[in-house]
PDB file of C-alpha atoms in Angstrom:
ATOM      1  CA  GLN A   1       1.336  15.035   1.042  1.00 76.00           C
ATOM      2  CA  LEU A   2       4.104  12.769   1.928  1.00 76.00           C
ATOM      3  CA  HIS A   3       6.331  15.748   2.263  1.00 79.00           C
ATOM      4  CA  GLU A   4       3.890  17.103   4.839  1.00 86.00           C
ATOM      5  CA  LEU A   5       4.058  13.779   6.855  1.00 83.00           C
ATOM      6  CA  TYR A   6       7.661  13.819   6.766  1.00 82.00           C
ATOM      7  CA  ARG A   7       7.891  17.306   8.169  1.00 85.00           C
ATOM      8  CA  ALA A   8       5.529  16.371  10.982  1.00 90.00           C
ATOM      9  CA  GLY A   9       8.073  13.620  11.848  1.00 88.00           C
ATOM     10  CA  ALA A  10       6.680  10.526  10.089  1.00 90.00           C
ATOM     11  CA  ASP A  11       9.168   7.875   9.470  1.00 93.00           C
ATOM     12  CA  PRO A  12       9.393   6.902   5.548  1.00 94.00           C
ATOM     13  CA  VAL A  13       9.392   3.227   6.417  1.00 95.00           C
ATOM     14  CA  LEU A  14       6.398   3.154   8.846  1.00 94.00           C
ATOM     15  CA  VAL A  15       4.675   5.283   6.183  1.00 93.00           C
ATOM     16  CA  LEU A  16       5.196   2.466   3.437  1.00 96.00           C
ATOM     17  CA  GLN A  17       4.486  -0.212   6.293  1.00 96.00           C
ATOM     18  CA  ASP A  18       0.828   1.446   6.901  1.00 94.00           C
ATOM     19  CA  PHE A  19       0.253   1.204   2.967  1.00 94.00           C
ATOM     20  CA  LEU A  20       1.258  -2.475   3.260  1.00 96.00           C
ATOM     21  CA  ALA A  21      -1.233  -2.927   6.243  1.00 94.00           C
ATOM     22  CA  LEU A  22      -3.948  -1.393   3.893  1.00 94.00           C
ATOM     23  CA  LEU A  23      -3.121  -3.740   1.190  1.00 96.00           C
ATOM     24  CA  HIS A  24      -3.338  -6.743   3.607  1.00 94.00           C
ATOM     25  CA  THR A  25      -6.925  -5.673   4.569  1.00 93.00           C
ATOM     26  CA  LEU A  26      -7.953  -5.154   0.917  1.00 94.00           C
ATOM     27  CA  ALA A  27      -6.551  -8.698   0.106  1.00 94.00           C
ATOM     28  CA  ARG A  28      -8.578 -10.096   3.163  1.00 92.00           C
ATOM     29  CA  VAL A  29     -11.900  -8.354   1.952  1.00 92.00           C
ATOM     30  CA  ILE A  30     -11.392  -9.914  -1.543  1.00 92.00           C
ATOM     31  CA  ALA A  31     -10.466 -13.331  -0.426  1.00 92.00           C
ATOM     32  CA  ALA A  32     -13.044 -13.652   2.417  1.00 88.00           C
ATOM     33  CA  PRO A  33     -15.540 -10.901   1.931  1.00 82.00           C
ATOM     34  CA  LYS A  34     -17.446 -12.004   5.024  1.00 80.00           C
ATOM     35  CA  SER A  35     -14.590 -12.243   7.323  1.00 81.00           C
ATOM     36  CA  ASP A  36     -14.330  -9.957  10.430  1.00 80.00           C
ATOM     37  CA  LEU A  37     -11.754  -7.342   9.694  1.00 82.00           C
ATOM     38  CA  ASP A  38     -11.354  -6.169  13.016  1.00 85.00           C
ATOM     39  CA  LEU A  39     -12.208  -2.554  12.220  1.00 85.00           C
ATOM     40  CA  SER A  40     -14.751   0.003  12.950  1.00 86.00           C
ATOM     41  CA  ASP A  41     -17.809   0.126  10.689  1.00 87.00           C
ATOM     42  CA  THR A  42     -16.661   3.325   9.027  1.00 90.00           C
ATOM     43  CA  GLN A  43     -13.172   1.737   8.350  1.00 89.00           C
ATOM     44  CA  ALA A  44     -14.469  -1.571   7.262  1.00 87.00           C
ATOM     45  CA  ASN A  45     -17.022   0.101   4.805  1.00 87.00           C
ATOM     46  CA  MET A  46     -13.966   1.924   3.374  1.00 91.00           C
ATOM     47  CA  ALA A  47     -11.891  -1.158   3.050  1.00 91.00           C
ATOM     48  CA  ARG A  48     -14.655  -2.689   1.272  1.00 91.00           C
ATOM     49  CA  ALA A  49     -15.172   0.066  -1.220  1.00 92.00           C
ATOM     50  CA  MET A  50     -11.588   0.294  -1.779  1.00 92.00           C
ATOM     51  CA  ALA A  51     -11.357  -3.450  -2.436  1.00 91.00           C
ATOM     52  CA  GLY A  52     -14.373  -3.121  -4.830  1.00 89.00           C
ATOM     53  CA  LYS A  53     -12.046  -1.186  -6.956  1.00 92.00           C
ATOM     54  CA  MET A  54      -9.145  -3.362  -7.127  1.00 90.00           C
ATOM     55  CA  GLN A  55      -8.209  -7.045  -8.298  1.00 90.00           C
ATOM     56  CA  MET A  56      -6.056  -9.388  -6.225  1.00 92.00           C
ATOM     57  CA  PRO A  57      -3.398  -9.376  -9.230  1.00 91.00           C
ATOM     58  CA  GLU A  58      -3.043  -5.745  -8.596  1.00 92.00           C
ATOM     59  CA  ILE A  59      -2.771  -6.015  -4.729  1.00 94.00           C
ATOM     60  CA  MET A  60      -0.239  -8.670  -5.052  1.00 94.00           C
ATOM     61  CA  ARG A  61       1.894  -6.531  -7.444  1.00 95.00           C
ATOM     62  CA  ALA A  62       1.704  -3.713  -5.090  1.00 95.00           C
ATOM     63  CA  TRP A  63       2.560  -5.793  -2.105  1.00 97.00           C
ATOM     64  CA  GLN A  64       5.616  -6.972  -3.904  1.00 97.00           C
ATOM     65  CA  ILE A  65       6.776  -3.313  -4.784  1.00 97.00           C
ATOM     66  CA  LEU A  66       6.161  -2.114  -1.217  1.00 97.00           C
ATOM     67  CA  LEU A  67       7.977  -5.121   0.319  1.00 97.00           C
ATOM     68  CA  LYS A  68      11.008  -4.407  -1.804  1.00 98.00           C
ATOM     69  CA  GLY A  69      10.696  -0.719  -1.265  1.00 97.00           C
ATOM     70  CA  ILE A  70      10.562  -0.859   2.364  1.00 97.00           C
ATOM     71  CA  ALA A  71      13.923  -2.848   2.404  1.00 97.00           C
ATOM     72  CA  GLU A  72      15.409  -0.087   0.107  1.00 97.00           C
ATOM     73  CA  VAL A  73      14.144   2.841   2.014  1.00 97.00           C
ATOM     74  CA  ALA A  74      15.481   1.239   5.433  1.00 96.00           C
ATOM     75  CA  HIS A  75      19.015   1.365   3.769  1.00 97.00           C
ATOM     76  CA  ALA A  76      18.824   4.495   1.613  1.00 97.00           C
ATOM     77  CA  PRO A  77      21.010   7.322   2.468  1.00 97.00           C
ATOM     78  CA  GLN A  78      17.944   9.519   1.692  1.00 95.00           C
ATOM     79  CA  PRO A  79      14.926   7.601   3.092  1.00 94.00           C
ATOM     80  CA  GLN A  80      12.399  10.330   2.296  1.00 93.00           C
ATOM     81  CA  ALA A  81      13.579  10.387  -1.432  1.00 94.00           C
ATOM     82  CA  ALA A  82      13.567   6.691  -1.502  1.00 96.00           C
ATOM     83  CA  ALA A  83      10.136   6.324  -0.006  1.00 95.00           C
ATOM     84  CA  GLU A  84       8.954   8.716  -2.778  1.00 94.00           C
ATOM     85  CA  MET A  85      10.518   6.601  -5.483  1.00 96.00           C
ATOM     86  CA  VAL A  86       8.457   3.479  -4.144  1.00 97.00           C
ATOM     87  CA  ILE A  87       5.308   5.643  -4.280  1.00 95.00           C
ATOM     88  CA  LEU A  88       6.103   6.705  -7.996  1.00 96.00           C
ATOM     89  CA  ARG A  89       6.891   2.854  -8.736  1.00 97.00           C
ATOM     90  CA  LEU A  90       3.336   2.092  -7.405  1.00 95.00           C
ATOM     91  CA  VAL A  91       1.762   4.811  -9.521  1.00 94.00           C
ATOM     92  CA  TYR A  92       3.374   3.626 -12.614  1.00 95.00           C
ATOM     93  CA  ALA A  93       2.628  -0.001 -11.792  1.00 92.00           C
ATOM     94  CA  ALA A  94      -1.238   1.059 -11.658  1.00 88.00           C
ATOM     95  CA  GLN A  95      -1.050   2.268 -15.122  1.00 89.00           C
ATOM     96  CA  LEU A  96       0.058  -1.247 -16.513  1.00 86.00           C
ATOM     97  CA  PRO A  97      -2.272  -3.777 -17.472  1.00 83.00           C
ATOM     98  CA  PRO A  98      -3.347  -6.237 -14.626  1.00 74.00           C
ATOM     99  CA  PRO A  99      -0.668  -9.269 -14.361  1.00 70.00           C
ATOM    100  CA  GLY A 100      -1.417 -12.019 -16.618  1.00 72.00           C
ATOM    101  CA  GLU A 101      -2.853  -9.701 -19.639  1.00 69.00           C
TER     102      GLU A 101
END
């Protein structure tokens, strides 16, 4: 699906920044479940459902991977390929035990 986004003109850095924004929202849901997320009811419910499937250490690890990856993509000679590699790192990291175990 990333390839389809790129063909539609999406910037690889912006796609990863959107993932980063989602992680920030999930972290807010976990850290302060009653806080106002400034989202529609549907979006807030989706965020709460997603956050219920993750733990804060997993979100923090994904955040670090994305932050580093965004810098790499911004300087890469092939930004689309670099963005795909960042996504693959996230997929691989999701299969690892949570940090601290």
